[in-house]
């Protein structure tokens, strides 16, 4: 079987959905096709605003945002020839409970983006005469209740999903939500922003897919973000380990958690342009070509550099590493880079909403200083000339270089 994943940009309007249909029609679905889909367009951001409005008592704004979201989906349905309320019944009420914590409400509401997109697309494909079934991932992909970053219970999920897939009466094509799962108690959860790629990888792993393809609005994996660098080139083939490094460095092309489930089963991952399905795109696999023969530039934005010094001038490294990383882990900080000296340790982390509480916890035992509004630039396949060019005109807060890779923490302009 194969797994396809379509992101929000690829299904942002009716034409996108028709394009998805055309890609599916060009695919051999004899052995089964699992289609994993994100929320349409910018729906996830819009749903996040609904939660924030409700959480701060701005009910009118929440409702008006909610109505916009519903209207957006209704318009797409109509353009696809579907009857709202008949072919697809969208969620009526916003599932918000003021007695629940923010993050729990977030998951109940934000998960609806994927529910809506998959309902619409599954019904549309069915009406076009394809053999299709809609799957409700909150009932199939079992997670714990770490809201907004739920951890998947692989054993239970694989059992349930395999059983569903191996049913003799299963249609050839299954349409499933990316990004969302559910607890044993039946609550919806989300796996972290941009988590649909990860879902596709998990399904590929559980069902021993022959390949997983991520359809995107770019030609494949490029050596730099075309919005930031003028001359980009396509990287046709790369190894799992290169892809992991690229995604952890901040390349927004695939979610960092995507690679491991595929590598474990040696399943190739294709990244292809949804506008040109015959194009080769990029292929990530065990025997991909490496090391990369063009320099690769990866920006990770919105970083904060936190430096700790022990209050009693003890050697931080020996005595405090485990404590520091325990705090970092408990506060869900995402570490992009670590640097240490005899008496200090610096970590460059994503500047998320979890940072202030983590700093507070670190301050109990350390003198903590920090710099924000930073970006981390990683250059793979660097040379001294390339590095000089990259440094020119920038304020470098920290740099780490090995023979082929340079990592610069720079001030955002
Ligand atoms: N819709 C979710 C998001 O925008 C998941 C995804 O796109 O992968 O974060
Ligand atoms: Mg998305």
mmCIF file of C-alpha atoms and ligand atoms in Angstrom:
data_model
loop_
_atom_site.group_PDB
_atom_site.id
_atom_site.type_symbol
_atom_site.label_atom_id
_atom_site.label_comp_id
_atom_site.label_asym_id
_atom_site.label_seq_id
_atom_site.Cartn_x
_atom_site.Cartn_y
_atom_site.Cartn_z
ATOM 1 C CA UNK A 1 0.000 0.000 0.000
ATOM 2 C CA UNK A 2 0.974 3.644 -0.336
ATOM 3 C CA UNK A 3 0.466 6.678 1.873
ATOM 4 C CA UNK A 4 -0.144 10.166 0.455
ATOM 5 C CA UNK A 5 -0.162 13.274 2.590
ATOM 6 C CA UNK A 6 -1.688 16.565 1.483
ATOM 7 C CA UNK A 7 -0.990 19.704 3.527
ATOM 8 C CA UNK A 8 -3.259 22.661 4.087
ATOM 9 C CA UNK A 9 -1.873 24.642 1.146
ATOM 10 C CA UNK A 10 -2.676 21.828 -1.287
ATOM 11 C CA UNK A 11 -6.346 21.732 -0.273
ATOM 12 C CA UNK A 12 -6.919 25.420 0.365
ATOM 13 C CA UNK A 13 -9.762 25.668 -2.175
ATOM 14 C CA UNK A 14 -11.993 23.641 -4.486
ATOM 15 C CA UNK A 15 -9.326 23.532 -7.196
ATOM 16 C CA UNK A 16 -6.903 22.025 -4.734
ATOM 17 C CA UNK A 17 -9.403 19.274 -3.945
ATOM 18 C CA UNK A 18 -9.941 18.605 -7.663
ATOM 19 C CA UNK A 19 -6.182 18.462 -8.103
ATOM 20 C CA UNK A 20 -5.969 15.920 -5.275
ATOM 21 C CA UNK A 21 -8.584 13.855 -7.100
ATOM 22 C CA UNK A 22 -6.576 14.009 -10.303
ATOM 23 C CA UNK A 23 -3.399 12.882 -8.508
ATOM 24 C CA UNK A 24 -5.307 9.966 -6.970
ATOM 25 C CA UNK A 25 -6.689 9.011 -10.390
ATOM 26 C CA UNK A 26 -3.143 8.858 -11.776
ATOM 27 C CA UNK A 27 -2.149 6.479 -8.981
ATOM 28 C CA UNK A 28 -2.390 2.708 -8.924
ATOM 29 C CA UNK A 29 -4.636 2.088 -5.908
ATOM 30 C CA UNK A 30 -4.906 -1.718 -6.351
ATOM 31 C CA UNK A 31 -2.998 -2.387 -3.135
ATOM 32 C CA UNK A 32 -4.682 0.401 -1.224
ATOM 33 C CA UNK A 33 -4.060 4.099 -0.781
ATOM 34 C CA UNK A 34 -4.142 5.914 2.535
ATOM 35 C CA UNK A 35 -4.655 9.655 2.119
ATOM 36 C CA UNK A 36 -3.703 11.795 5.103
ATOM 37 C CA UNK A 37 -4.995 15.360 4.976
ATOM 38 C CA UNK A 38 -4.425 18.538 6.991
ATOM 39 C CA UNK A 39 -6.913 21.300 7.664
ATOM 40 C CA UNK A 40 -7.777 23.401 4.609
ATOM 41 C CA UNK A 41 -5.643 26.495 4.036
ATOM 42 C CA UNK A 42 -5.089 28.491 7.200
ATOM 43 C CA UNK A 43 -7.936 26.878 9.135
ATOM 44 C CA UNK A 44 -5.728 25.718 12.019
ATOM 45 C CA UNK A 45 -4.571 29.285 12.694
ATOM 46 C CA UNK A 46 -8.173 30.491 12.548
ATOM 47 C CA UNK A 47 -9.306 27.808 15.000
ATOM 48 C CA UNK A 48 -6.469 28.772 17.334
ATOM 49 C CA UNK A 49 -7.903 32.288 17.346
ATOM 50 C CA UNK A 50 -11.315 30.916 18.283
ATOM 51 C CA UNK A 51 -9.804 29.202 21.340
ATOM 52 C CA UNK A 52 -7.890 32.324 22.338
ATOM 53 C CA UNK A 53 -10.986 34.526 22.042
ATOM 54 C CA UNK A 54 -13.074 32.116 24.105
ATOM 55 C CA UNK A 55 -10.360 31.778 26.703
ATOM 56 C CA UNK A 56 -10.230 35.531 27.184
ATOM 57 C CA UNK A 57 -14.002 35.932 27.328
ATOM 58 C CA UNK A 58 -14.336 37.485 23.857
ATOM 59 C CA UNK A 59 -17.326 35.409 22.872
ATOM 60 C CA UNK A 60 -18.552 37.615 20.070
ATOM 61 C CA UNK A 61 -15.200 37.630 18.315
ATOM 62 C CA UNK A 62 -14.915 33.877 18.791
ATOM 63 C CA UNK A 63 -18.307 33.355 17.217
ATOM 64 C CA UNK A 64 -17.595 35.619 14.286
ATOM 65 C CA UNK A 65 -14.275 33.843 13.634
ATOM 66 C CA UNK A 66 -16.076 30.503 13.897
ATOM 67 C CA UNK A 67 -18.723 31.596 11.399
ATOM 68 C CA UNK A 68 -15.963 32.637 8.981
ATOM 69 C CA UNK A 69 -14.418 29.185 9.259
ATOM 70 C CA UNK A 70 -17.734 27.446 8.606
ATOM 71 C CA UNK A 71 -18.514 29.787 5.675
ATOM 72 C CA UNK A 72 -15.099 29.083 4.172
ATOM 73 C CA UNK A 73 -15.807 25.333 4.200
ATOM 74 C CA UNK A 74 -19.371 25.738 2.990
ATOM 75 C CA UNK A 75 -18.134 27.782 0.017
ATOM 76 C CA UNK A 76 -15.643 25.066 -0.935
ATOM 77 C CA UNK A 77 -18.330 22.394 -0.609
ATOM 78 C CA UNK A 78 -20.700 24.300 -2.874
ATOM 79 C CA UNK A 79 -18.004 24.806 -5.459
ATOM 80 C CA UNK A 80 -17.408 21.059 -5.397
ATOM 81 C CA UNK A 81 -21.104 20.413 -5.958
ATOM 82 C CA UNK A 82 -21.732 19.148 -2.435
ATOM 83 C CA UNK A 83 -24.800 20.041 -0.385
ATOM 84 C CA UNK A 84 -23.884 21.458 3.019
ATOM 85 C CA UNK A 85 -25.982 19.847 5.745
ATOM 86 C CA UNK A 86 -26.892 16.937 3.458
ATOM 87 C CA UNK A 87 -23.641 15.531 2.066
ATOM 88 C CA UNK A 88 -21.549 16.760 4.968
ATOM 89 C CA UNK A 89 -22.868 17.986 8.269
ATOM 90 C CA UNK A 90 -20.309 20.320 9.828
ATOM 91 C CA UNK A 91 -19.957 20.750 13.583
ATOM 92 C CA UNK A 92 -22.659 23.119 14.845
ATOM 93 C CA UNK A 93 -21.539 24.243 18.286
ATOM 94 C CA UNK A 94 -18.020 25.170 19.348
ATOM 95 C CA UNK A 95 -16.929 22.453 21.783
ATOM 96 C CA UNK A 96 -15.669 24.787 24.521
ATOM 97 C CA UNK A 97 -15.902 24.092 28.239
ATOM 98 C CA UNK A 98 -14.829 27.030 30.455
ATOM 99 C CA UNK A 99 -14.015 24.607 33.266
ATOM 100 C CA UNK A 100 -11.343 22.828 31.294
ATOM 101 C CA UNK A 101 -7.724 23.931 30.922
ATOM 102 C CA UNK A 102 -6.828 25.978 27.833
ATOM 103 C CA UNK A 103 -4.809 23.220 26.200
ATOM 104 C CA UNK A 104 -7.602 20.664 26.533
ATOM 105 C CA UNK A 105 -10.121 23.028 24.939
ATOM 106 C CA UNK A 106 -7.549 23.786 22.266
ATOM 107 C CA UNK A 107 -7.387 20.147 21.211
ATOM 108 C CA UNK A 108 -11.181 19.722 21.139
ATOM 109 C CA UNK A 109 -11.588 22.797 18.921
ATOM 110 C CA UNK A 110 -8.451 22.916 16.744
ATOM 111 C CA UNK A 111 -8.815 19.237 15.769
ATOM 112 C CA UNK A 112 -12.035 20.148 13.938
ATOM 113 C CA UNK A 113 -10.047 21.611 11.031
ATOM 114 C CA UNK A 114 -8.872 18.160 9.972
ATOM 115 C CA UNK A 115 -12.283 16.607 10.683
ATOM 116 C CA UNK A 116 -13.936 19.092 8.307
ATOM 117 C CA UNK A 117 -11.357 18.867 5.532
ATOM 118 C CA UNK A 118 -11.403 15.064 5.472
ATOM 119 C CA UNK A 119 -15.194 14.842 5.607
ATOM 120 C CA UNK A 120 -15.525 17.151 2.626
ATOM 121 C CA UNK A 121 -12.798 15.455 0.596
ATOM 122 C CA UNK A 122 -13.940 11.900 1.368
ATOM 123 C CA UNK A 123 -17.519 12.664 0.324
ATOM 124 C CA UNK A 124 -16.334 14.503 -2.772
ATOM 125 C CA UNK A 125 -14.138 11.580 -3.911
ATOM 126 C CA UNK A 126 -16.968 9.149 -3.231
ATOM 127 C CA UNK A 127 -19.350 11.237 -5.334
ATOM 128 C CA UNK A 128 -16.784 11.220 -8.128
ATOM 129 C CA UNK A 129 -17.121 7.449 -8.170
ATOM 130 C CA UNK A 130 -13.984 6.434 -6.303
ATOM 131 C CA UNK A 131 -13.964 3.649 -3.740
ATOM 132 C CA UNK A 132 -13.447 5.595 -0.516
ATOM 133 C CA UNK A 133 -13.907 5.391 3.240
ATOM 134 C CA UNK A 134 -13.495 8.127 5.881
ATOM 135 C CA UNK A 135 -11.556 7.294 9.024
ATOM 136 C CA UNK A 136 -11.960 9.063 12.333
ATOM 137 C CA UNK A 137 -8.434 9.188 13.735
ATOM 138 C CA UNK A 138 -9.413 10.250 17.273
ATOM 139 C CA UNK A 139 -10.887 6.742 17.587
ATOM 140 C CA UNK A 140 -7.993 4.988 15.834
ATOM 141 C CA UNK A 141 -4.763 6.774 16.714
ATOM 142 C CA UNK A 142 -4.515 6.333 20.474
ATOM 143 C CA UNK A 143 -2.565 8.962 22.415
ATOM 144 C CA UNK A 144 -2.068 10.057 26.008
ATOM 145 C CA UNK A 145 -3.582 13.333 27.166
ATOM 146 C CA UNK A 146 -0.548 15.581 26.797
ATOM 147 C CA UNK A 147 -2.760 18.188 25.149
ATOM 148 C CA UNK A 148 -1.289 19.916 22.093
ATOM 149 C CA UNK A 149 1.638 17.515 21.960
ATOM 150 C CA UNK A 150 0.036 14.172 22.561
ATOM 151 C CA UNK A 151 2.253 11.100 22.613
ATOM 152 C CA UNK A 152 1.131 8.230 20.443
ATOM 153 C CA UNK A 153 0.578 4.760 21.891
ATOM 154 C CA UNK A 154 2.042 2.826 18.980
ATOM 155 C CA UNK A 155 0.984 -0.627 20.084
ATOM 156 C CA UNK A 156 -2.725 0.098 20.523
ATOM 157 C CA UNK A 157 -2.816 2.353 17.473
ATOM 158 C CA UNK A 158 -1.130 -0.147 15.207
ATOM 159 C CA UNK A 159 -3.469 -2.952 16.291
ATOM 160 C CA UNK A 160 -6.589 -0.902 15.652
ATOM 161 C CA UNK A 161 -5.355 0.601 12.403
ATOM 162 C CA UNK A 162 -4.108 -2.693 11.000
ATOM 163 C CA UNK A 163 -7.401 -4.365 11.825
ATOM 164 C CA UNK A 164 -9.286 -1.591 10.032
ATOM 165 C CA UNK A 165 -7.009 -1.742 7.027
ATOM 166 C CA UNK A 166 -7.137 -5.521 6.687
ATOM 167 C CA UNK A 167 -10.952 -5.732 6.670
ATOM 168 C CA UNK A 168 -11.998 -7.605 3.524
ATOM 169 C CA UNK A 169 -14.686 -5.003 2.800
ATOM 170 C CA UNK A 170 -12.344 -2.017 3.007
ATOM 171 C CA UNK A 171 -12.584 0.272 -0.015
ATOM 172 C CA UNK A 172 -9.357 0.894 -1.949
ATOM 173 C CA UNK A 173 -8.923 4.430 -0.685
ATOM 174 C CA UNK A 174 -9.026 5.604 2.915
ATOM 175 C CA UNK A 175 -9.137 9.294 3.830
ATOM 176 C CA UNK A 176 -7.785 10.082 7.310
ATOM 177 C CA UNK A 177 -6.928 13.177 9.324
ATOM 178 C CA UNK A 178 -3.335 14.095 9.951
ATOM 179 C CA UNK A 179 -2.290 15.834 13.169
ATOM 180 C CA UNK A 180 -5.014 14.449 15.454
ATOM 181 C CA UNK A 181 -5.625 11.422 17.644
ATOM 182 C CA UNK A 182 -7.624 10.597 20.733
ATOM 183 C CA UNK A 183 -7.356 9.344 24.307
ATOM 184 C CA UNK A 184 -8.773 6.114 25.708
ATOM 185 C CA UNK A 185 -11.550 8.265 27.242
ATOM 186 C CA UNK A 186 -12.579 9.472 23.785
ATOM 187 C CA UNK A 187 -11.155 13.006 23.928
ATOM 188 C CA UNK A 188 -9.558 14.429 20.774
ATOM 189 C CA UNK A 189 -5.870 15.351 20.930
ATOM 190 C CA UNK A 190 -3.373 17.052 18.624
ATOM 191 C CA UNK A 191 0.213 16.007 17.946
ATOM 192 C CA UNK A 192 1.867 19.440 17.651
ATOM 193 C CA UNK A 193 1.614 22.010 14.856
ATOM 194 C CA UNK A 194 2.439 20.694 11.399
ATOM 195 C CA UNK A 195 2.015 17.162 12.735
ATOM 196 C CA UNK A 196 0.271 15.690 9.694
ATOM 197 C CA UNK A 197 3.541 14.509 8.186
ATOM 198 C CA UNK A 198 4.154 12.570 11.370
ATOM 199 C CA UNK A 199 0.728 10.905 11.108
ATOM 200 C CA UNK A 200 1.500 9.881 7.529
ATOM 201 C CA UNK A 201 4.795 8.356 8.660
ATOM 202 C CA UNK A 202 3.137 6.457 11.505
ATOM 203 C CA UNK A 203 0.486 5.022 9.187
ATOM 204 C CA UNK A 204 3.202 4.060 6.695
ATOM 205 C CA UNK A 205 5.048 2.290 9.485
ATOM 206 C CA UNK A 206 1.974 0.490 10.914
ATOM 207 C CA UNK A 207 0.824 -0.699 7.502
ATOM 208 C CA UNK A 208 4.260 -1.461 6.006
ATOM 209 C CA UNK A 209 3.765 0.969 3.153
ATOM 210 C CA UNK A 210 5.881 0.658 0.040
ATOM 211 C CA UNK A 211 6.306 4.458 0.149
ATOM 212 C CA UNK A 212 5.008 7.648 1.721
ATOM 213 C CA UNK A 213 4.571 10.754 -0.444
ATOM 214 C CA UNK A 214 4.170 14.275 0.885
ATOM 215 C CA UNK A 215 2.570 16.532 -1.755
ATOM 216 C CA UNK A 216 3.697 20.123 -1.334
ATOM 217 C CA UNK A 217 3.660 23.552 -2.952
ATOM 218 C CA UNK A 218 7.397 23.325 -3.734
ATOM 219 C CA UNK A 219 9.241 21.172 -6.317
ATOM 220 C CA UNK A 220 10.709 18.980 -3.557
ATOM 221 C CA UNK A 221 13.423 19.561 -0.981
ATOM 222 C CA UNK A 222 15.430 22.630 -1.928
ATOM 223 C CA UNK A 223 18.838 23.670 -0.604
ATOM 224 C CA UNK A 224 17.381 26.896 0.796
ATOM 225 C CA UNK A 225 14.084 28.668 1.333
ATOM 226 C CA UNK A 226 13.290 30.305 -2.044
ATOM 227 C CA UNK A 227 11.819 33.285 -0.172
ATOM 228 C CA UNK A 228 15.219 33.941 1.430
ATOM 229 C CA UNK A 229 17.783 32.829 -1.148
ATOM 230 C CA UNK A 230 17.615 33.729 -4.842
ATOM 231 C CA UNK A 231 19.297 30.648 -6.336
ATOM 232 C CA UNK A 232 17.868 27.464 -4.957
ATOM 233 C CA UNK A 233 18.419 23.972 -6.302
ATOM 234 C CA UNK A 234 16.420 20.808 -5.847
ATOM 235 C CA UNK A 235 18.016 18.005 -3.842
ATOM 236 C CA UNK A 236 16.773 14.904 -5.669
ATOM 237 C CA UNK A 237 17.956 12.297 -3.201
ATOM 238 C CA UNK A 238 19.026 12.302 0.409
ATOM 239 C CA UNK A 239 19.504 9.940 3.294
ATOM 240 C CA UNK A 240 17.252 9.662 6.346
ATOM 241 C CA UNK A 241 19.992 11.102 8.562
ATOM 242 C CA UNK A 242 20.369 14.179 6.322
ATOM 243 C CA UNK A 243 16.621 14.698 6.353
ATOM 244 C CA UNK A 244 16.509 14.479 10.139
ATOM 245 C CA UNK A 245 19.245 17.057 10.438
ATOM 246 C CA UNK A 246 17.582 19.348 7.937
ATOM 247 C CA UNK A 247 14.261 19.224 9.713
ATOM 248 C CA UNK A 248 15.728 19.702 13.192
ATOM 249 C CA UNK A 249 17.761 22.634 11.939
ATOM 250 C CA UNK A 250 14.487 24.292 11.017
ATOM 251 C CA UNK A 251 13.850 23.389 7.382
ATOM 252 C CA UNK A 252 10.070 23.664 7.282
ATOM 253 C CA UNK A 253 9.767 21.029 4.645
ATOM 254 C CA UNK A 254 8.965 18.040 6.813
ATOM 255 C CA UNK A 255 8.070 17.654 10.454
ATOM 256 C CA UNK A 256 11.126 16.417 12.406
ATOM 257 C CA UNK A 257 9.259 13.418 13.839
ATOM 258 C CA UNK A 258 8.477 12.091 10.363
ATOM 259 C CA UNK A 259 11.709 10.301 9.588
ATOM 260 C CA UNK A 260 12.140 7.807 12.428
ATOM 261 C CA UNK A 261 9.016 5.680 11.801
ATOM 262 C CA UNK A 262 9.999 5.443 8.139
ATOM 263 C CA UNK A 263 13.649 4.713 8.738
ATOM 264 C CA UNK A 264 12.696 1.935 11.161
ATOM 265 C CA UNK A 265 10.942 0.116 8.339
ATOM 266 C CA UNK A 266 13.111 1.397 5.479
ATOM 267 C CA UNK A 267 10.167 3.061 3.781
ATOM 268 C CA UNK A 268 11.155 5.721 1.216
ATOM 269 C CA UNK A 269 9.675 9.189 1.638
ATOM 270 C CA UNK A 270 8.937 11.230 -1.479
ATOM 271 C CA UNK A 271 8.385 14.986 -1.400
ATOM 272 C CA UNK A 272 6.630 16.039 -4.601
ATOM 273 C CA UNK A 273 4.985 19.145 -6.031
ATOM 274 C CA UNK A 274 1.192 18.837 -6.070
ATOM 275 C CA UNK A 275 1.099 21.107 -9.106
ATOM 276 C CA UNK A 276 3.191 18.726 -11.192
ATOM 277 C CA UNK A 277 2.551 15.139 -10.080
ATOM 278 C CA UNK A 278 4.797 13.612 -12.768
ATOM 279 C CA UNK A 279 7.860 15.494 -11.506
ATOM 280 C CA UNK A 280 10.372 13.382 -9.600
ATOM 281 C CA UNK A 281 10.627 15.625 -6.550
ATOM 282 C CA UNK A 282 12.945 14.450 -3.773
ATOM 283 C CA UNK A 283 13.361 10.981 -2.356
ATOM 284 C CA UNK A 284 14.559 10.335 1.190
ATOM 285 C CA UNK A 285 15.787 6.800 1.795
ATOM 286 C CA UNK A 286 18.496 4.694 3.377
ATOM 287 C CA UNK A 287 20.675 4.701 0.276
ATOM 288 C CA UNK A 288 20.029 8.296 -0.664
ATOM 289 C CA UNK A 289 22.967 10.241 -2.014
ATOM 290 C CA UNK A 290 25.113 11.853 0.651
ATOM 291 C CA UNK A 291 26.865 13.966 1.692
ATOM 292 C CA UNK A 292 24.980 16.763 -0.006
ATOM 293 C CA UNK A 293 26.960 18.325 -2.826
ATOM 294 C CA UNK A 294 25.432 21.794 -2.579
ATOM 295 C CA UNK A 295 25.475 23.988 0.503
ATOM 296 C CA UNK A 296 22.163 23.826 2.315
ATOM 297 C CA UNK A 297 20.904 26.865 4.217
ATOM 298 C CA UNK A 298 18.362 26.353 6.959
ATOM 299 C CA UNK A 299 16.861 29.095 9.071
ATOM 300 C CA UNK A 300 15.268 28.407 12.422
ATOM 301 C CA UNK A 301 13.515 31.578 13.497
ATOM 302 C CA UNK A 302 12.314 32.911 16.835
ATOM 303 C CA UNK A 303 15.119 31.554 18.977
ATOM 304 C CA UNK A 304 16.196 32.535 22.455
ATOM 305 C CA UNK A 305 19.694 31.930 23.771
ATOM 306 C CA UNK A 306 19.674 31.122 27.480
ATOM 307 C CA UNK A 307 22.949 31.139 29.371
ATOM 308 C CA UNK A 308 23.302 29.620 32.823
ATOM 309 C CA UNK A 309 26.049 30.065 35.338
ATOM 310 C CA UNK A 310 26.018 28.240 38.654
ATOM 311 C CA UNK A 311 25.388 30.573 41.569
ATOM 312 C CA UNK A 312 28.329 29.218 43.571
ATOM 313 C CA UNK A 313 30.711 29.048 40.585
ATOM 314 C CA UNK A 314 30.771 25.285 40.649
ATOM 315 C CA UNK A 315 31.626 23.610 37.368
ATOM 316 C CA UNK A 316 28.292 23.662 35.664
ATOM 317 C CA UNK A 317 29.115 20.867 33.302
ATOM 318 C CA UNK A 318 29.908 18.213 35.803
ATOM 319 C CA UNK A 319 27.394 18.979 38.458
ATOM 320 C CA UNK A 320 24.403 20.485 36.795
ATOM 321 C CA UNK A 321 23.868 19.076 33.333
ATOM 322 C CA UNK A 322 21.266 16.568 34.337
ATOM 323 C CA UNK A 323 19.357 19.130 36.386
ATOM 324 C CA UNK A 324 19.386 21.659 33.542
ATOM 325 C CA UNK A 325 18.180 19.170 30.991
ATOM 326 C CA UNK A 326 15.577 17.807 33.327
ATOM 327 C CA UNK A 327 14.089 21.309 33.637
ATOM 328 C CA UNK A 328 14.344 21.843 29.889
ATOM 329 C CA UNK A 329 12.611 18.554 29.197
ATOM 330 C CA UNK A 330 9.865 19.075 31.757
ATOM 331 C CA UNK A 331 9.071 22.499 30.305
ATOM 332 C CA UNK A 332 8.903 21.096 26.779
ATOM 333 C CA UNK A 333 11.618 23.373 25.422
ATOM 334 C CA UNK A 334 12.938 22.456 21.995
ATOM 335 C CA UNK A 335 16.728 22.710 22.040
ATOM 336 C CA UNK A 336 18.337 23.719 18.770
ATOM 337 C CA UNK A 337 21.943 24.069 19.937
ATOM 338 C CA UNK A 338 24.050 23.644 23.079
ATOM 339 C CA UNK A 339 27.339 25.298 23.954
ATOM 340 C CA UNK A 340 29.308 24.990 27.148
ATOM 341 C CA UNK A 341 32.373 26.381 28.815
ATOM 342 C CA UNK A 342 33.834 25.469 32.194
ATOM 343 C CA UNK A 343 31.405 27.654 34.111
ATOM 344 C CA UNK A 344 28.520 28.336 31.765
ATOM 345 C CA UNK A 345 26.183 26.459 29.546
ATOM 346 C CA UNK A 346 24.122 28.091 26.810
ATOM 347 C CA UNK A 347 21.157 26.585 25.036
ATOM 348 C CA UNK A 348 19.461 27.988 21.998
ATOM 349 C CA UNK A 349 15.761 27.047 22.107
ATOM 350 C CA UNK A 350 12.555 27.882 20.251
ATOM 351 C CA UNK A 351 11.060 30.906 21.976
ATOM 352 C CA UNK A 352 7.709 29.319 22.839
ATOM 353 C CA UNK A 353 5.131 30.102 25.498
ATOM 354 C CA UNK A 354 6.891 27.549 27.747
ATOM 355 C CA UNK A 355 10.111 29.566 28.023
ATOM 356 C CA UNK A 356 9.260 31.998 30.882
ATOM 357 C CA UNK A 357 8.351 29.215 33.332
ATOM 358 C CA UNK A 358 11.482 27.282 32.380
ATOM 359 C CA UNK A 359 13.679 30.318 33.006
ATOM 360 C CA UNK A 360 12.032 30.771 36.372
ATOM 361 C CA UNK A 361 12.798 27.162 37.278
ATOM 362 C CA UNK A 362 16.404 27.511 36.115
ATOM 363 C CA UNK A 363 16.846 30.665 38.181
ATOM 364 C CA UNK A 364 16.478 28.678 41.395
ATOM 365 C CA UNK A 365 19.990 27.288 41.029
ATOM 366 C CA UNK A 366 21.602 29.349 38.302
ATOM 367 C CA UNK A 367 22.235 32.890 37.281
ATOM 368 C CA UNK A 368 20.356 33.040 34.042
ATOM 369 C CA UNK A 369 20.730 35.564 31.259
ATOM 370 C CA UNK A 370 19.127 35.461 27.863
ATOM 371 C CA UNK A 371 18.979 37.081 24.440
ATOM 372 C CA UNK A 372 15.877 36.842 22.296
ATOM 373 C CA UNK A 373 14.911 37.882 18.746
ATOM 374 C CA UNK A 374 17.512 35.497 17.393
ATOM 375 C CA UNK A 375 17.628 33.089 14.481
ATOM 376 C CA UNK A 376 19.715 30.001 14.029
ATOM 377 C CA UNK A 377 21.273 29.610 10.609
ATOM 378 C CA UNK A 378 22.615 26.155 9.829
ATOM 379 C CA UNK A 379 24.752 25.725 6.721
ATOM 380 C CA UNK A 380 25.471 22.160 5.705
ATOM 381 C CA UNK A 381 28.246 21.653 3.208
ATOM 382 C CA UNK A 382 29.883 24.941 4.099
ATOM 383 C CA UNK A 383 33.296 26.241 3.033
ATOM 384 C CA UNK A 384 35.328 29.107 4.547
ATOM 385 C CA UNK A 385 34.110 31.404 1.729
ATOM 386 C CA UNK A 386 30.467 30.494 2.196
ATOM 387 C CA UNK A 387 30.796 31.041 5.926
ATOM 388 C CA UNK A 388 32.372 34.473 5.479
ATOM 389 C CA UNK A 389 29.553 35.455 3.143
ATOM 390 C CA UNK A 390 26.931 34.290 5.593
ATOM 391 C CA UNK A 391 28.500 36.224 8.472
ATOM 392 C CA UNK A 392 28.844 39.475 6.547
ATOM 393 C CA UNK A 393 26.596 42.224 7.865
ATOM 394 C CA UNK A 394 25.123 40.081 10.619
ATOM 395 C CA UNK A 395 25.500 40.199 14.374
ATOM 396 C CA UNK A 396 26.702 36.752 15.388
ATOM 397 C CA UNK A 397 25.871 35.829 18.975
ATOM 398 C CA UNK A 398 27.436 32.403 18.824
ATOM 399 C CA UNK A 399 28.936 30.173 16.196
ATOM 400 C CA UNK A 400 29.713 26.485 16.089
ATOM 401 C CA UNK A 401 31.491 24.991 13.149
ATOM 402 C CA UNK A 402 32.715 21.595 12.126
ATOM 403 C CA UNK A 403 34.414 20.812 8.877
ATOM 404 C CA UNK A 404 31.225 20.721 6.801
ATOM 405 C CA UNK A 405 28.567 22.309 8.978
ATOM 406 C CA UNK A 406 28.317 25.819 10.400
ATOM 407 C CA UNK A 407 25.720 26.934 12.895
ATOM 408 C CA UNK A 408 25.317 30.623 13.587
ATOM 409 C CA UNK A 409 23.046 32.208 16.144
ATOM 410 C CA UNK A 410 22.340 35.646 14.673
ATOM 411 C CA UNK A 411 20.350 38.681 15.718
ATOM 412 C CA UNK A 412 17.144 39.075 13.750
ATOM 413 C CA UNK A 413 17.014 42.275 11.771
HETATM 414 N N1 LIG B 1 -3.242 21.575 10.351
HETATM 415 C C1 LIG B 1 -2.153 21.399 11.271
HETATM 416 C C2 LIG B 1 -1.303 22.653 11.293
HETATM 417 O O1 LIG B 1 -1.504 23.542 10.471
HETATM 418 C C3 LIG B 1 -1.341 20.183 10.988
HETATM 419 C C4 LIG B 1 -0.553 20.209 9.703
HETATM 420 O O2 LIG B 1 -0.777 21.040 8.842
HETATM 421 O O3 LIG B 1 0.321 19.345 9.542
HETATM 422 O O4 LIG B 1 -0.462 22.767 12.121
HETATM 423 MG MG1 LIG B 2 -1.003 23.004 8.021
#
